[in-house]
Amino acid sequence: MPALENRRVPASAPQALAVEQSPALLRRLLRAKDRMDALSHEAWPVRRLAQVSGVSEAHFARAFRQAFGIPPHRYLLTRRIEQATTLLRDTTLSITEIAFATGWESLGTFGRTFRDITGTSPGALRRDARATEHAVDRVPVCFLKAAQRPDLLTAVSEKLRRATAGTNGPSTKEM
């Protein structure tokens, strides 16, 4: 029987099957995650994140997903959408300026991804936020941010996978 470390575990498998990671590796992963948080407007390919963590690209991608429950790219998308949501609510910057300030290279990609993740367009979110601005003044900011945080499990790739009805679904076959 192959060792648990060498066995490929499907994404839908319970986290209890995951191999426990060393504290040193977790610190390295957190270092990369902190860099993404601080500079989410920059490009963060897996190669760059792996260099920050001091591990190989493949090991970084697997370990990050195991530690945080989502792949690094999806985490970065979520951070960018969170920042864009805050800027849409709290500033008068144009939607184009917000898209480029949060790291998107295309306004169309920003709008489509924003709509896929949040369920509303950037313009509609801004209108709704301004219409209800007076009602949320008494709610603590930490509660507002938690309630408005995008759902990490319904990022663009998940929605696309559901839309294709499993035509190219994830492989659960062991290699």
Coordinates of N, CA, C and O in Angstrom, one line a residue, residues 17-138:
L17 N -7.9 13.2 6.0 CA -6.9 12.4 5.3 C -5.6 13.1 4.9 O -4.7 12.5 4.5
A18 N -5.6 14.4 5.0 CA -4.4 15.2 4.6 C -3.3 14.9 5.6 O -3.5 14.7 6.8
V19 N -2.1 14.9 5.1 CA -0.9 14.7 5.9 C -0.6 16.0 6.7 O -0.7 17.1 6.1
E20 N -0.3 15.9 7.9 CA 0.0 17.1 8.7 C 1.3 17.7 8.2 O 2.3 17.0 8.0
Q21 N 1.3 19.0 8.1 CA 2.5 19.7 7.6 C 3.3 20.2 8.8 O 2.8 20.5 9.8
S22 N 4.6 20.3 8.5 CA 5.6 20.7 9.5 C 5.4 22.2 9.8 O 5.0 23.0 8.9
P23 N 5.7 22.6 11.1 CA 5.6 24.1 11.4 C 6.5 24.9 10.5 O 6.1 26.1 10.2
A24 N 7.7 24.4 10.2 CA 8.6 25.2 9.3 C 8.0 25.4 7.9 O 8.0 26.5 7.4
L25 N 7.3 24.4 7.4 CA 6.7 24.6 6.1 C 5.5 25.5 6.2 O 5.3 26.4 5.3
L26 N 4.7 25.4 7.2 CA 3.6 26.4 7.4 C 4.1 27.8 7.5 O 3.4 28.7 7.0
R27 N 5.2 28.0 8.2 CA 5.7 29.4 8.3 C 6.1 29.9 6.9 O 5.9 31.1 6.6
R28 N 6.7 29.0 6.1 CA 7.1 29.4 4.7 C 5.8 29.7 3.9 O 5.8 30.7 3.1
L29 N 4.8 28.9 4.0 CA 3.6 29.2 3.3 C 2.9 30.5 3.8 O 2.4 31.2 2.9
L30 N 3.0 30.7 5.0 CA 2.4 32.0 5.6 C 3.2 33.2 5.1 O 2.6 34.2 4.8
R31 N 4.5 33.0 4.9 CA 5.3 34.1 4.3 C 4.8 34.5 2.9 O 4.7 35.6 2.6
A32 N 4.6 33.4 2.1 CA 4.1 33.7 0.8 C 2.7 34.3 0.8 O 2.4 35.2 0.0
K33 N 1.8 33.8 1.7 CA 0.5 34.3 1.8 C 0.5 35.8 2.2 O -0.3 36.6 1.7
D34 N 1.4 36.1 3.2 CA 1.5 37.5 3.6 C 1.9 38.4 2.5 O 1.5 39.5 2.4
R35 N 2.9 37.9 1.6 CA 3.3 38.7 0.5 C 2.2 39.0 -0.5 O 2.0 40.0 -1.0
M36 N 1.4 37.9 -0.7 CA 0.2 38.1 -1.6 C -0.8 39.1 -1.0 O -1.3 39.9 -1.7
D37 N -1.0 39.0 0.3 CA -1.9 40.0 1.0 C -1.4 41.4 0.8 O -2.1 42.3 0.5
A38 N -0.1 41.6 1.0 CA 0.5 42.9 1.0 C 0.6 43.5 -0.4 O 0.4 44.7 -0.6
L39 N 0.8 42.7 -1.4 CA 1.0 43.1 -2.8 C 0.1 42.4 -3.7 O 0.6 41.9 -4.8
S40 N -1.2 42.3 -3.4 CA -2.1 41.5 -4.2 C -2.3 42.1 -5.6 O -2.8 41.4 -6.5
H41 N -1.9 43.4 -5.8 CA -2.0 44.0 -7.1 C -1.0 43.5 -8.1 O -1.0 43.7 -9.3
E42 N 0.1 42.8 -7.6 CA 1.2 42.3 -8.4 C 0.8 40.9 -8.9 O 0.0 40.2 -8.4
A43 N 1.6 40.5 -10.0 CA 1.4 39.2 -10.5 C 2.1 38.2 -9.5 O 3.3 38.4 -9.1
W44 N 1.5 37.1 -9.2 CA 2.0 36.1 -8.3 C 1.9 34.7 -8.9 O 1.1 33.9 -8.4
P45 N 2.7 34.4 -9.9 CA 2.7 33.1 -10.4 C 3.3 32.1 -9.4 O 4.0 32.5 -8.4
V46 N 3.0 30.8 -9.5 CA 3.4 29.8 -8.5 C 4.9 29.8 -8.4 O 5.4 29.7 -7.3
R47 N 5.6 30.1 -9.5 CA 7.1 30.1 -9.4 C 7.6 31.2 -8.4 O 8.5 30.9 -7.6
R48 N 7.0 32.3 -8.5 CA 7.4 33.4 -7.6 C 7.0 33.1 -6.1 O 7.8 33.3 -5.2
L49 N 5.9 32.5 -5.9 CA 5.4 32.2 -4.6 C 6.3 31.1 -4.0 O 6.7 31.1 -2.8
A50 N 6.7 30.1 -4.8 CA 7.6 29.0 -4.4 C 9.0 29.6 -4.0 O 9.6 29.1 -3.0
Q51 N 9.5 30.6 -4.8 CA 10.7 31.2 -4.4 C 10.7 31.9 -3.1 O 11.6 31.8 -2.3
V52 N 9.6 32.6 -2.8 CA 9.4 33.2 -1.5 C 9.4 32.2 -0.4 O 9.9 32.4 0.7
S53 N 8.8 31.0 -0.7 CA 8.7 30.0 0.4 C 9.9 29.1 0.4 O 10.1 28.4 1.4
G54 N 10.7 29.1 -0.6 CA 11.9 28.3 -0.6 C 11.6 26.8 -0.8 O 12.3 26.0 -0.3
V55 N 10.6 26.5 -1.6 CA 10.3 25.1 -1.9 C 10.0 25.1 -3.4 O 9.9 26.1 -4.1
S56 N 9.9 23.8 -3.9 CA 9.6 23.7 -5.4 C 8.2 24.1 -5.7 O 7.3 24.2 -4.8
E57 N 8.0 24.4 -7.0 CA 6.6 24.9 -7.4 C 5.5 23.9 -7.1 O 4.5 24.2 -6.6
A58 N 5.8 22.6 -7.5 CA 4.8 21.6 -7.3 C 4.5 21.4 -5.8 O 3.3 21.3 -5.4
H59 N 5.5 21.4 -5.0 CA 5.3 21.2 -3.6 C 4.6 22.4 -3.0 O 3.7 22.2 -2.1
F60 N 4.9 23.6 -3.4 CA 4.3 24.8 -2.9 C 2.8 24.7 -3.2 O 1.9 24.9 -2.3
A61 N 2.4 24.4 -4.5 CA 1.0 24.4 -4.9 C 0.2 23.4 -4.0 O -0.9 23.6 -3.6
R62 N 0.8 22.2 -3.9 CA 0.1 21.1 -3.1 C 0.0 21.5 -1.6 O -1.1 21.4 -1.0
A63 N 1.1 22.0 -1.1 CA 1.1 22.4 0.4 C 0.2 23.5 0.7 O -0.5 23.6 1.7
F64 N 0.2 24.5 -0.2 CA -0.7 25.7 0.0 C -2.2 25.3 0.0 O -2.9 25.7 0.9
R65 N -2.5 24.5 -0.9 CA -3.9 24.0 -1.0 C -4.3 23.2 0.2 O -5.4 23.3 0.8
Q66 N -3.4 22.3 0.7 CA -3.6 21.5 1.8 C -3.7 22.4 3.1 O -4.6 22.2 3.9
A67 N -2.9 23.4 3.2 CA -2.9 24.2 4.4 C -4.0 25.2 4.5 O -4.6 25.4 5.6
F68 N -4.4 25.8 3.4 CA -5.5 26.8 3.4 C -6.8 26.4 2.7 O -7.7 27.2 2.7
G69 N -6.8 25.2 2.1 CA -8.1 24.8 1.6 C -8.4 25.2 0.2 O -9.4 24.8 -0.4
I70 N -7.6 26.1 -0.4 CA -7.8 26.6 -1.8 C -6.5 26.8 -2.5 O -5.4 27.0 -1.8
P71 N -6.4 26.7 -3.8 CA -5.2 26.9 -4.5 C -4.7 28.4 -4.4 O -5.5 29.3 -4.1
P72 N -3.4 28.7 -4.6 CA -2.9 30.0 -4.4 C -3.6 31.0 -5.4 O -3.9 32.1 -5.0
H73 N -3.9 30.6 -6.6 CA -4.4 31.6 -7.5 C -5.9 32.0 -7.1 O -6.2 33.2 -7.2
R74 N -6.6 31.0 -6.6 CA -8.0 31.4 -6.1 C -7.9 32.3 -4.9 O -8.7 33.2 -4.8
Y75 N -6.9 32.0 -4.0 CA -6.8 32.9 -2.9 C -6.5 34.3 -3.3 O -7.0 35.3 -2.8
L76 N -5.6 34.5 -4.3 CA -5.2 35.8 -4.8 C -6.4 36.5 -5.5 O -6.7 37.7 -5.2
L77 N -7.2 35.7 -6.2 CA -8.4 36.3 -6.8 C -9.4 36.8 -5.7 O -9.9 37.9 -5.9
T78 N -9.5 36.1 -4.7 CA -10.4 36.4 -3.6 C -9.9 37.7 -2.9 O -10.7 38.6 -2.6
R79 N -8.6 37.8 -2.7 CA -8.1 39.0 -2.1 C -8.3 40.2 -3.0 O -8.7 41.3 -2.5
R80 N -8.1 40.1 -4.3 CA -8.3 41.2 -5.2 C -9.8 41.6 -5.2 O -10.1 42.8 -5.2
I81 N -10.7 40.7 -5.2 CA -12.1 41.0 -5.2 C -12.5 41.7 -3.9 O -13.3 42.6 -3.8
E82 N -12.0 41.2 -2.7 CA -12.2 41.9 -1.4 C -11.8 43.3 -1.5 O -12.5 44.2 -1.0
Q83 N -10.6 43.6 -2.0 CA -10.1 44.9 -2.0 C -10.9 45.8 -3.0 O -11.2 47.0 -2.7
A84 N -11.3 45.2 -4.1 CA -12.1 46.0 -5.1 C -13.5 46.3 -4.5 O -13.9 47.4 -4.6
T85 N -14.0 45.4 -3.7 CA -15.3 45.6 -3.0 C -15.2 46.8 -2.1 O -16.0 47.7 -2.0
T86 N -14.1 46.8 -1.3 CA -13.9 47.9 -0.3 C -13.7 49.2 -1.1 O -14.3 50.2 -0.7
L87 N -12.9 49.2 -2.1 CA -12.7 50.5 -2.9 C -14.0 51.0 -3.6 O -14.3 52.2 -3.6
L88 N -14.8 50.0 -4.0 CA -16.1 50.4 -4.7 C -17.0 51.1 -3.6 O -17.7 52.0 -3.9
R89 N -17.0 50.5 -2.4 CA -17.9 51.1 -1.3 C -17.4 52.4 -0.8 O -18.2 53.3 -0.5
D90 N -16.1 52.5 -0.6 CA -15.5 53.6 0.2 C -14.8 54.7 -0.5 O -14.4 55.6 0.1
T91 N -14.7 54.6 -1.9 CA -14.0 55.6 -2.6 C -14.9 56.1 -3.8 O -15.9 55.5 -4.1
T92 N -14.4 57.1 -4.4 CA -15.1 57.6 -5.6 C -14.3 57.3 -6.9 O -14.6 57.9 -8.0
L93 N -13.3 56.4 -6.8 CA -12.5 56.0 -7.9 C -13.4 55.4 -9.0 O -14.4 54.7 -8.6
S94 N -13.1 55.5 -10.2 CA -13.9 54.9 -11.3 C -13.6 53.4 -11.2 O -12.6 52.9 -10.6
I95 N -14.5 52.6 -11.8 CA -14.4 51.2 -11.8 C -13.2 50.7 -12.5 O -12.5 49.8 -12.1
T96 N -12.8 51.4 -13.6 CA -11.6 51.1 -14.3 C -10.4 51.4 -13.5 O -9.5 50.5 -13.4
E97 N -10.3 52.5 -12.7 CA -9.2 52.7 -11.8 C -9.1 51.7 -10.8 O -8.0 51.2 -10.4
I98 N -10.2 51.2 -10.2 CA -10.2 50.2 -9.2 C -9.7 48.9 -9.8 O -8.9 48.2 -9.1
A99 N -10.2 48.5 -11.0 CA -9.7 47.3 -11.6 C -8.2 47.3 -11.7 O -7.6 46.3 -11.4
F100 N -7.6 48.3 -12.3 CA -6.2 48.3 -12.4 C -5.4 48.5 -11.1 O -4.3 47.9 -11.0
A101 N -6.0 49.2 -10.2 CA -5.3 49.3 -8.8 C -5.3 48.0 -8.1 O -4.4 47.8 -7.2
T102 N -6.2 47.1 -8.3 CA -6.3 45.8 -7.6 C -5.6 44.7 -8.4 O -5.7 43.6 -8.0
G103 N -4.9 45.0 -9.5 CA -4.1 44.0 -10.2 C -4.7 43.4 -11.4 O -4.1 42.5 -12.0
W104 N -5.8 43.9 -11.9 CA -6.4 43.3 -13.1 C -5.8 44.0 -14.3 O -5.6 45.2 -14.3
E105 N -5.5 43.2 -15.3 CA -5.0 43.8 -16.6 C -6.0 44.1 -17.6 O -5.8 44.8 -18.6
S106 N -7.3 43.6 -17.4 CA -8.3 43.9 -18.3 C -9.6 44.2 -17.5 O -10.0 43.5 -16.6
L107 N -10.3 45.2 -17.9 CA -11.5 45.6 -17.3 C -12.6 44.6 -17.5 O -13.4 44.3 -16.6
G108 N -12.6 43.9 -18.7 CA -13.6 42.9 -18.9 C -13.4 41.7 -18.0 O -14.4 41.1 -17.5
T109 N -12.1 41.3 -17.8 CA -11.8 40.2 -17.0 C -12.2 40.5 -15.5 O -12.8 39.7 -14.8
F110 N -11.9 41.7 -15.1 CA -12.3 42.1 -13.8 C -13.8 42.1 -13.6 O -14.3 41.5 -12.6
G111 N -14.6 42.6 -14.5 CA -16.0 42.7 -14.4 C -16.6 41.3 -14.4 O -17.5 40.9 -13.6
R112 N -16.1 40.4 -15.3 CA -16.7 39.0 -15.3 C -16.4 38.2 -14.1 O -17.2 37.6 -13.5
T113 N -15.1 38.3 -13.6 CA -14.7 37.6 -12.4 C -15.4 38.1 -11.2 O -15.9 37.4 -10.4
F114 N -15.5 39.5 -11.1 CA -16.2 40.1 -10.0 C -17.7 39.6 -9.9 O -18.2 39.2 -8.9
R115 N -18.3 39.6 -11.1 CA -19.7 39.1 -11.2 C -19.8 37.6 -10.8 O -20.8 37.2 -10.1
D116 N -18.9 36.8 -11.3 CA -18.9 35.4 -11.0 C -18.8 35.1 -9.5 O -19.4 34.2 -9.0
I117 N -17.9 35.8 -8.9 CA -17.6 35.6 -7.5 C -18.7 36.2 -6.5 O -19.1 35.5 -5.6
T118 N -19.0 37.4 -6.8 CA -20.0 38.1 -5.9 C -21.4 38.0 -6.3 O -22.3 38.2 -5.4
G119 N -21.7 37.6 -7.5 CA -23.1 37.5 -8.0 C -23.7 38.9 -8.4 O -24.8 38.9 -8.8
T120 N -22.9 39.9 -8.5 CA -23.3 41.2 -8.9 C -22.2 41.9 -9.6 O -21.0 41.6 -9.4
S121 N -22.6 42.9 -10.4 CA -21.5 43.6 -11.2 C -20.9 44.7 -10.2 O -21.5 45.1 -9.2
P122 N -19.7 45.2 -10.6 CA -19.1 46.2 -9.7 C -20.0 47.5 -9.6 O -20.1 48.1 -8.6
G123 N -20.6 47.9 -10.7 CA -21.5 49.1 -10.7 C -22.7 48.9 -9.8 O -23.1 49.8 -9.1
A124 N -23.3 47.7 -9.9 CA -24.5 47.4 -9.1 C -24.1 47.4 -7.6 O -24.8 47.9 -6.7
L125 N -22.9 46.8 -7.3 CA -22.5 46.8 -5.9 C -22.3 48.2 -5.4 O -22.7 48.5 -4.2
R126 N -21.7 49.0 -6.2 CA -21.5 50.4 -5.8 C -22.8 51.1 -5.5 O -23.0 51.8 -4.5
R127 N -23.8 51.0 -6.4 CA -25.1 51.6 -6.2 C -25.8 51.1 -5.0 O -26.3 51.9 -4.2
D128 N -25.7 49.8 -4.8 CA -26.4 49.2 -3.6 C -25.7 49.7 -2.3 O -26.3 50.0 -1.3
A129 N -24.3 49.8 -2.3 CA -23.6 50.2 -1.1 C -23.9 51.7 -0.8 O -24.1 52.0 0.4
R130 N -24.1 52.5 -1.8 CA -24.4 53.9 -1.6 C -25.9 54.1 -1.1 O -26.2 55.0 -0.3
A131 N -26.7 53.2 -1.6 CA -28.1 53.3 -1.2 C -28.3 52.9 0.3 O -29.3 53.4 0.9
T132 N -27.5 52.0 0.8 CA -27.6 51.5 2.1 C -26.6 52.0 3.1 O -26.4 51.5 4.1
E133 N -25.9 53.1 2.6 CA -24.7 53.6 3.4 C -25.1 54.0 4.8 O -24.4 53.7 5.8
H134 N -26.2 54.7 4.9 CA -26.6 55.2 6.2 C -27.0 54.1 7.2 O -26.9 54.2 8.4
A135 N -27.5 53.0 6.7 CA -28.0 51.9 7.5 C -26.9 51.1 8.2 O -27.1 50.5 9.2
V136 N -25.7 51.1 7.6 CA -24.6 50.3 8.1 C -23.6 51.1 9.0 O -22.6 50.5 9.5
D137 N -23.9 52.3 9.2 CA -23.0 53.2 10.1 C -22.9 52.6 11.5 O -21.8 52.8 12.1
R138 N -23.9 51.9 12.0 CA -23.9 51.5 13.4 C -23.3 50.1 13.5 O -23.2 49.6 14.6

